[in-house]
Short mmCIF file of C-alpha atoms and ligand atoms in Angstrom, two decimals:
data_model
loop_
_atom_site.label_atom_id
_atom_site.label_comp_id
_atom_site.label_asym_id
_atom_site.label_seq_id
_atom_site.Cartn_x
_atom_site.Cartn_y
_atom_site.Cartn_z
CA MET A 1 10.03 3.22 33.92
CA SER A 2 11.27 0.84 31.30
CA ALA A 3 15.19 -0.10 30.66
CA PRO A 4 16.90 2.34 28.42
CA ILE A 5 17.07 1.69 24.62
CA LYS A 6 20.04 0.25 23.21
CA ARG A 7 19.78 -1.69 20.32
CA ILE A 8 16.64 -1.23 17.85
CA ALA A 9 15.49 -3.24 14.79
CA LEU A 10 13.71 -2.24 11.61
CA SER A 11 11.32 -4.16 9.56
CA THR A 12 9.39 -3.17 6.38
CA GLY A 13 6.34 -5.50 5.29
CA GLY A 14 3.86 -6.11 2.78
CA GLY A 15 3.88 -4.76 -0.99
CA ASP A 16 6.80 -2.19 -1.35
CA ALA A 17 5.92 1.52 -1.42
CA PRO A 18 8.19 4.43 -2.77
CA GLY A 19 9.56 6.45 0.64
CA LEU A 20 10.17 2.88 2.54
CA ASN A 21 13.84 3.86 2.14
CA ALA A 22 13.33 7.55 3.48
CA VAL A 23 11.84 6.30 6.39
CA ILE A 24 14.81 3.74 7.07
CA ARG A 25 17.45 6.64 6.27
CA ALA A 26 15.45 8.82 8.95
CA VAL A 27 15.38 6.15 11.62
CA VAL A 28 18.96 5.11 11.42
CA ILE A 29 20.21 8.57 11.40
CA SER A 30 18.03 9.78 14.41
CA ALA A 31 18.81 6.36 16.37
CA LEU A 32 22.40 6.49 15.68
CA LYS A 33 22.43 10.19 17.16
CA ARG A 34 20.82 8.95 20.23
CA GLY A 35 23.52 6.26 20.52
CA TRP A 36 21.47 3.34 19.62
CA GLU A 37 22.09 0.48 17.53
CA VAL A 38 20.08 -0.26 14.44
CA LEU A 39 19.37 -3.73 13.07
CA GLY A 40 17.55 -4.28 9.81
CA ILE A 41 15.27 -7.39 9.56
CA ARG A 42 15.17 -8.75 5.98
CA ASP A 43 12.09 -9.47 4.18
CA GLY A 44 9.57 -8.17 6.99
CA TYR A 45 10.33 -10.91 9.52
CA ASN A 46 11.51 -13.79 7.38
CA GLY A 47 15.29 -12.92 8.71
CA LEU A 48 14.58 -13.80 12.09
CA LEU A 49 12.10 -16.53 11.58
CA GLU A 50 14.33 -18.26 8.61
CA PRO A 51 17.69 -17.13 9.67
CA GLY A 52 19.33 -20.24 7.66
CA ALA A 53 17.92 -18.94 4.53
CA TYR A 54 20.21 -16.23 4.33
CA LYS A 55 23.86 -16.35 3.16
CA ASN A 56 24.79 -13.09 4.86
CA GLY A 57 22.46 -13.53 7.71
CA GLY A 58 18.85 -12.75 8.20
CA VAL A 59 19.79 -9.57 10.32
CA PHE A 60 22.26 -6.94 9.63
CA THR A 61 23.36 -3.81 11.22
CA LEU A 62 22.68 -0.83 9.64
CA ALA A 63 25.48 1.78 9.93
CA ARG A 64 25.32 5.38 8.81
CA GLU A 65 27.01 4.52 5.13
CA ASN A 66 24.03 1.83 4.73
CA VAL A 67 21.82 4.29 4.20
CA ARG A 68 23.55 7.18 2.31
CA GLY A 69 22.15 8.29 -0.70
CA ILE A 70 18.65 6.35 -0.78
CA THR A 71 16.20 9.10 0.09
CA HIS A 72 15.07 9.18 -3.38
CA LEU A 73 15.12 5.30 -4.23
CA GLY A 74 12.00 3.09 -4.40
CA GLY A 75 11.91 -0.25 -2.70
CA THR A 76 13.34 -1.26 0.26
CA ILE A 77 16.81 -1.73 1.11
CA LEU A 78 15.66 -4.40 3.76
CA GLY A 79 13.52 -6.35 1.25
CA THR A 80 9.87 -7.26 2.04
CA THR A 81 7.36 -9.90 1.77
CA ASN A 82 3.29 -9.76 1.87
CA ARG A 83 3.36 -13.76 2.37
CA GLY A 84 3.89 -15.82 5.47
CA SER A 85 2.58 -13.35 8.27
CA PRO A 86 4.09 -14.90 11.53
CA LEU A 87 0.52 -14.57 12.99
CA ARG A 88 -0.49 -17.06 10.15
CA TYR A 89 2.75 -18.49 8.75
CA PRO A 90 2.11 -21.40 6.29
CA ILE A 91 3.41 -24.71 7.03
CA LYS A 92 2.82 -28.27 5.53
CA ASP A 93 1.74 -30.89 7.77
CA ALA A 94 2.23 -34.74 7.58
CA THR A 95 -0.59 -35.17 5.33
CA GLY A 96 0.96 -32.43 2.67
CA ARG A 97 -1.77 -29.84 3.54
CA ILE A 98 -0.61 -26.30 4.13
CA ARG A 99 -1.91 -25.03 7.91
CA GLU A 100 -1.65 -21.67 9.06
CA VAL A 101 0.46 -21.34 12.22
CA ASP A 102 1.13 -18.67 14.90
CA ARG A 103 4.91 -18.11 15.36
CA SER A 104 4.64 -14.81 16.87
CA ASP A 105 6.22 -16.37 20.41
CA GLU A 106 9.12 -17.74 18.44
CA LEU A 107 9.64 -14.06 17.01
CA ILE A 108 9.82 -12.62 20.31
CA GLU A 109 12.23 -15.22 21.49
CA ALA A 110 14.39 -14.18 18.37
CA PHE A 111 14.31 -10.48 19.29
CA GLY A 112 15.75 -11.69 22.52
CA ARG A 113 18.51 -13.59 21.29
CA TYR A 114 19.55 -10.66 18.91
CA GLY A 115 19.18 -8.21 22.00
CA ILE A 116 16.73 -6.14 20.79
CA ASP A 117 14.68 -3.82 22.83
CA SER A 118 12.64 -1.97 20.44
CA LEU A 119 11.14 -2.49 16.79
CA ILE A 120 10.19 0.18 14.24
CA SER A 121 7.79 -1.61 11.90
CA ILE A 122 6.93 0.08 8.52
CA GLY A 123 3.94 -1.29 6.91
CA GLY A 124 0.45 -1.22 5.87
CA ASP A 125 -2.49 -2.78 7.84
CA GLY A 126 -1.28 -6.29 7.83
CA SER A 127 2.27 -5.31 9.25
CA LEU A 128 1.05 -3.27 11.71
CA ALA A 129 -1.76 -6.37 13.11
CA ILE A 130 1.54 -8.16 13.62
CA ALA A 131 3.60 -5.12 15.22
CA ASN A 132 0.35 -4.78 17.20
CA VAL A 133 0.88 -8.35 18.84
CA LEU A 134 4.52 -8.14 19.37
CA ALA A 135 3.56 -4.88 21.56
CA LYS A 136 1.10 -6.67 23.47
CA LYS A 137 3.54 -9.34 23.97
CA GLY A 138 6.14 -6.98 25.40
CA LEU A 139 8.27 -5.49 22.69
CA ARG A 140 8.31 -1.93 22.39
CA VAL A 141 6.83 -1.17 18.94
CA ILE A 142 6.14 1.95 17.01
CA GLY A 143 4.40 1.40 13.52
CA VAL A 144 4.98 3.46 10.72
CA PRO A 145 2.07 3.61 8.00
CA LYS A 146 2.90 2.70 4.61
CA THR A 147 0.72 1.70 1.58
CA ILE A 148 0.49 2.85 -1.75
CA ASP A 149 -3.41 2.19 -1.44
CA ASN A 150 -3.97 4.92 1.37
CA ASP A 151 -6.31 2.56 3.11
CA LEU A 152 -4.97 2.60 6.34
CA ASP A 153 -6.91 4.23 9.15
CA LYS A 154 -6.12 7.09 11.30
CA THR A 155 -3.57 8.69 9.16
CA VAL A 156 -4.57 11.38 6.58
CA ILE A 157 -2.32 9.54 4.04
CA THR A 158 0.30 7.05 3.85
CA PHE A 159 3.59 7.69 2.23
CA GLY A 160 3.68 6.08 -1.25
CA PHE A 161 0.09 6.81 -2.82
CA ASP A 162 1.81 10.54 -3.83
CA THR A 163 3.80 8.66 -5.97
CA ALA A 164 1.55 6.02 -7.05
CA LEU A 165 -0.86 8.71 -7.83
CA ALA A 166 1.57 10.89 -9.79
CA PHE A 167 2.43 8.00 -12.03
CA ALA A 168 -1.29 6.80 -12.71
CA THR A 169 -2.04 10.44 -13.69
CA GLU A 170 0.82 10.50 -16.27
CA CYS A 171 0.02 7.33 -17.64
CA LEU A 172 -3.62 8.51 -18.00
CA ASP A 173 -2.39 11.80 -19.54
CA ARG A 174 -0.82 9.85 -22.21
CA LEU A 175 -3.48 7.37 -23.16
CA HIS A 176 -5.72 10.39 -23.78
CA THR A 177 -3.69 10.70 -27.05
CA THR A 178 -3.68 7.41 -28.31
CA ALA A 179 -7.34 6.84 -27.36
CA ASP A 180 -8.11 10.05 -29.49
CA SER A 181 -6.17 9.49 -32.43
CA HIS A 182 -7.88 6.02 -32.74
CA HIS A 183 -11.13 6.81 -31.35
CA ARG A 184 -10.98 3.83 -29.04
CA LEU A 185 -12.06 2.99 -25.53
CA MET A 186 -9.11 2.66 -23.07
CA VAL A 187 -9.52 0.77 -19.75
CA VAL A 188 -6.92 1.44 -17.29
CA GLU A 189 -7.01 -0.90 -14.24
CA VAL A 190 -5.06 0.55 -11.19
CA MET A 191 -4.36 -0.96 -7.95
CA GLY A 192 -5.83 -0.09 -4.40
CA ARG A 193 -7.06 -3.64 -3.01
CA TYR A 194 -10.25 -3.13 -1.41
CA ALA A 195 -10.19 0.87 -1.66
CA GLY A 196 -10.81 3.00 -4.52
CA TRP A 197 -8.62 6.25 -3.75
CA ILE A 198 -5.64 5.50 -6.65
CA ALA A 199 -8.38 5.05 -9.18
CA LEU A 200 -10.75 7.83 -7.82
CA ASN A 201 -7.72 10.39 -7.40
CA ALA A 202 -5.85 9.59 -10.64
CA GLY A 203 -8.90 9.17 -12.76
CA ILE A 204 -10.15 12.98 -11.82
CA SER A 205 -6.52 14.48 -12.57
CA GLY A 206 -6.07 12.32 -15.48
CA ALA A 207 -9.83 13.10 -16.54
CA SER A 208 -11.14 10.08 -16.91
CA ASP A 209 -14.65 9.65 -18.33
CA VAL A 210 -15.55 6.63 -16.19
CA ILE A 211 -14.03 5.77 -12.59
CA LEU A 212 -14.99 2.30 -10.87
CA ILE A 213 -14.30 2.14 -7.48
CA PRO A 214 -14.70 -0.96 -4.93
CA GLU A 215 -17.25 1.48 -2.85
CA ILE A 216 -19.49 1.86 -5.48
CA PRO A 217 -20.76 -1.43 -7.46
CA TYR A 218 -21.14 -0.75 -11.12
CA ASP A 219 -23.70 -1.75 -13.88
CA LEU A 220 -21.77 -1.96 -17.08
CA ASP A 221 -25.12 -1.06 -18.75
CA LYS A 222 -25.19 2.30 -17.15
CA VAL A 223 -21.54 2.94 -18.12
CA ALA A 224 -21.98 1.76 -21.83
CA ALA A 225 -25.13 4.15 -22.01
CA ASP A 226 -23.28 6.91 -20.45
CA LEU A 227 -20.19 6.24 -23.50
CA LEU A 228 -22.62 6.34 -26.10
CA ASP A 229 -24.33 9.34 -24.94
CA ARG A 230 -20.94 10.97 -24.96
CA GLU A 231 -20.09 9.41 -28.42
CA LYS A 232 -23.25 11.23 -29.65
CA LYS A 233 -22.11 14.51 -28.24
CA GLY A 234 -19.16 14.59 -30.01
CA ARG A 235 -16.70 12.62 -28.10
CA LYS A 236 -15.15 9.90 -29.83
CA TYR A 237 -12.91 8.08 -27.62
CA ALA A 238 -13.19 7.43 -23.49
CA ILE A 239 -10.79 6.69 -20.76
CA VAL A 240 -12.45 4.31 -17.97
CA THR A 241 -10.20 4.09 -14.77
CA VAL A 242 -10.85 0.69 -13.03
CA ALA A 243 -9.73 -0.10 -9.33
CA GLU A 244 -8.64 -3.81 -9.27
CA GLY A 245 -11.26 -4.37 -6.51
CA ALA A 246 -14.38 -2.85 -8.26
CA ILE A 247 -17.23 -5.03 -8.31
CA ALA A 248 -20.18 -5.13 -10.69
CA LYS A 249 -23.79 -4.84 -8.96
CA SER A 250 -24.70 -8.20 -9.87
CA GLY A 251 -20.82 -10.14 -9.75
CA SER A 252 -18.01 -10.58 -6.88
CA ARG A 253 -14.77 -9.38 -7.14
CA SER A 254 -11.69 -10.35 -9.58
CA VAL A 255 -9.36 -12.64 -7.60
CA ILE A 256 -6.10 -14.11 -9.24
CA GLU A 257 -5.33 -16.29 -6.18
CA LYS A 258 -6.37 -16.97 -2.57
CA GLU A 259 -4.30 -19.52 -0.51
CA ALA A 260 -3.18 -20.27 3.22
CA GLY A 261 -0.82 -17.87 4.28
CA LYS A 262 -0.97 -15.59 1.28
CA ALA A 263 -3.02 -12.26 1.04
CA GLU A 264 -6.00 -12.45 -1.64
CA ARG A 265 -4.23 -11.10 -5.19
CA LEU A 266 -6.72 -9.21 -7.21
CA GLY A 267 -6.42 -8.51 -10.73
CA GLY A 268 -8.07 -9.30 -14.13
CA VAL A 269 -11.16 -6.70 -13.44
CA GLY A 270 -9.95 -4.35 -16.48
CA GLU A 271 -9.99 -7.19 -19.10
CA LYS A 272 -13.59 -8.25 -17.95
CA ILE A 273 -14.66 -4.58 -18.29
CA ALA A 274 -12.83 -4.14 -21.71
CA ALA A 275 -14.52 -7.29 -23.29
CA GLN A 276 -17.91 -6.45 -22.11
CA LEU A 277 -17.72 -2.90 -22.96
CA GLN A 278 -16.57 -3.66 -26.54
CA GLU A 279 -19.24 -5.73 -26.92
CA LYS A 280 -21.71 -3.38 -25.27
CA THR A 281 -20.78 -0.24 -27.31
CA GLY A 282 -19.28 -1.34 -30.33
CA LYS A 283 -16.06 0.20 -29.65
CA GLU A 284 -12.56 -0.65 -30.35
CA THR A 285 -11.31 -1.15 -26.65
CA ARG A 286 -7.95 -1.81 -25.24
CA VAL A 287 -6.82 -2.42 -21.74
CA VAL A 288 -3.72 -1.15 -19.87
CA VAL A 289 -2.99 -2.81 -16.29
CA LEU A 290 -0.81 -0.35 -14.49
CA GLY A 291 -0.29 -2.91 -11.62
CA HIS A 292 3.20 -2.96 -9.97
CA LEU A 293 4.66 0.17 -12.35
CA LEU A 294 2.33 2.13 -9.40
CA ARG A 295 5.04 1.01 -6.89
CA GLY A 296 8.06 1.46 -8.29
CA GLY A 297 9.96 4.87 -9.19
CA SER A 298 11.73 7.45 -6.97
CA PRO A 299 9.02 9.05 -4.41
CA THR A 300 7.91 12.40 -4.84
CA THR A 301 8.78 15.39 -2.89
CA PHE A 302 5.87 15.05 -0.78
CA ASP A 303 6.26 11.15 0.20
CA ARG A 304 9.90 11.69 1.09
CA LEU A 305 9.17 14.43 3.12
CA ILE A 306 6.34 12.45 5.19
CA ALA A 307 8.47 9.50 5.11
CA LEU A 308 11.29 11.15 6.80
CA ARG A 309 8.73 12.95 9.21
CA PHE A 310 7.54 9.54 10.24
CA GLY A 311 10.91 8.04 10.43
CA ALA A 312 12.24 10.74 12.84
CA ALA A 313 8.60 10.88 14.78
CA ALA A 314 8.87 7.01 15.26
CA VAL A 315 12.33 7.40 17.20
CA ARG A 316 11.04 10.25 19.30
CA ALA A 317 8.38 7.78 19.92
CA LEU A 318 10.66 5.56 21.25
CA GLU A 319 12.93 7.98 23.08
CA GLU A 320 9.88 9.41 24.95
CA GLY A 321 8.85 5.67 26.15
CA GLN A 322 5.81 5.30 24.12
CA SER A 323 4.88 1.84 22.45
CA GLY A 324 2.12 0.49 20.66
CA VAL A 325 1.26 3.36 18.65
CA MET A 326 1.47 4.24 15.11
CA VAL A 327 2.98 7.71 13.63
CA ALA A 328 0.15 9.36 12.02
CA LEU A 329 -0.37 12.70 9.73
CA ASP A 330 -2.73 14.93 11.10
CA PRO A 331 -1.47 18.30 8.90
CA PRO A 332 0.20 20.31 10.15
CA HIS A 333 1.49 17.89 12.89
CA VAL A 334 2.72 13.96 13.34
CA ARG A 335 0.96 12.59 15.84
CA TYR A 336 0.93 9.32 17.70
CA VAL A 337 -2.28 6.90 17.29
CA PRO A 338 -2.83 3.58 19.03
CA MET A 339 -2.24 0.98 16.66
CA GLU A 340 -4.90 -0.97 17.80
CA ASP A 341 -7.44 1.64 16.41
CA ALA A 342 -5.74 2.17 13.18
CA ILE A 343 -5.92 -1.64 12.38
CA GLN A 344 -10.00 -1.69 13.05
CA ARG A 345 -11.12 -0.88 9.60
CA LEU A 346 -9.65 0.06 6.55
CA LYS A 347 -10.24 3.64 5.22
CA THR A 348 -12.09 3.57 1.94
CA VAL A 349 -13.54 6.29 -0.11
CA PRO A 350 -16.78 7.93 1.54
CA PRO A 351 -19.36 8.00 -0.98
CA ASN A 352 -20.35 11.55 -0.41
CA CYS A 353 -16.68 12.98 0.25
CA ASP A 354 -16.16 16.04 -1.80
CA THR A 355 -13.83 14.37 -4.13
CA MET A 356 -16.70 12.28 -4.78
CA LEU A 357 -18.86 15.26 -5.29
CA THR A 358 -16.18 16.84 -7.26
CA ALA A 359 -15.95 13.91 -9.78
CA ARG A 360 -19.56 13.72 -10.12
CA ASP A 361 -19.67 17.62 -10.66
CA LEU A 362 -17.44 16.93 -13.63
CA GLY A 363 -19.67 14.52 -15.06
CA ILE A 364 -17.70 11.44 -14.19
CA CYS A 365 -19.79 8.27 -14.49
CA PHE A 366 -19.54 5.53 -11.70
CA GLY A 367 -22.01 3.24 -12.91
CA ASP A 368 -24.37 3.57 -10.56
O1 F6P B 401 -1.21 -3.22 -0.88
C1 F6P B 401 -0.17 -2.77 -2.02
C2 F6P B 401 -0.67 -3.81 -3.36
O2 F6P B 401 0.11 -3.06 -4.53
C3 F6P B 401 -2.12 -3.28 -3.69
O3 F6P B 401 -2.64 -2.52 -4.38
C4 F6P B 401 -2.33 -4.73 -4.61
O4 F6P B 401 -3.36 -5.56 -4.54
C5 F6P B 401 -1.23 -5.91 -3.48
O5 F6P B 401 0.01 -5.12 -2.97
C6 F6P B 401 -0.63 -6.79 -5.05
O6 F6P B 401 0.53 -7.47 -4.49
P1 F6P B 401 1.45 -8.46 -4.82
O7 F6P B 401 2.65 -7.88 -4.63
O8 F6P B 401 1.26 -9.56 -4.27
O9 F6P B 401 0.91 -8.62 -6.47
#
């Protein structure tokens, strides 16, 4: 029987996603109701690892008033980071070279110093991999799955995804009228990292003619031929939705940055595709990169609700004595799955799933 819970901590890690504040609110209210104290850690774990960098402390008490009126707000009141994982923390050695070091033991000590007995970690695969290590080192930890990319395994959906999709679809709707008026090709690049969930779902909902996703390497000659064929049939414009991680059959992923201690940054594929399609089709082409706009804004009702459900379920899991598990949506239930299982692989789009079949039945080209 483990010691009773007295003080829990909350951390948000990785890229922000609409719904983070709703989870925080649900955790704080549910935990205070049980007589537990709640501390917020700033910027992932930086508040614990680099406390000197914070004027007002790297860790602060989350009281009822701190979480009033935040359910509908994008971002995270705790701050976040997708740089400097405590498992691969970048430090400069004597020669000026960046080396990655494991600071998880230091982190465990810091939790002890603050009298924190349990942690709720809200994040994507990177944050949950850290949380899993902390759980193995003896801290009571519950994970909450977050990402606009929807690439976390063992949960039907992550919060943030629905909001990103709704906005991407609205942008595609708006681009139809300008593309139509100018008889142009519009190439729209969306986030999603190594998974095509945002591109596929928004692309179908926003009536794209072409969707390019990482799971299906594309051939731009085939895309150009498809676009010219559409033109012959009377369609004078087209919308091409491209996932940032899309890869040409003959090429590699478009990467902006890859450095020690930092996640690989993807981007630029939209520009490249637009230039090539303009040349191959002779049609005037423009590119729009939705990028971080997809991470902002107020969470949809769906995202708010699952975020609130996940937060309350995480507190119930701690109360039940669980640790090393992630809350997961398995409609109509929220269940607990081992974090270890959730981080084994990324959830990517199965090429034969019914959404893909729907897209193909609608005549959408994937360039394959
Ligand atoms: O994982 C969320 C995400 O928004 C990805 O879709 C994207 O590749 C990445 O984060 C961008 O991160 P950054 O905030 O470092 O630009």
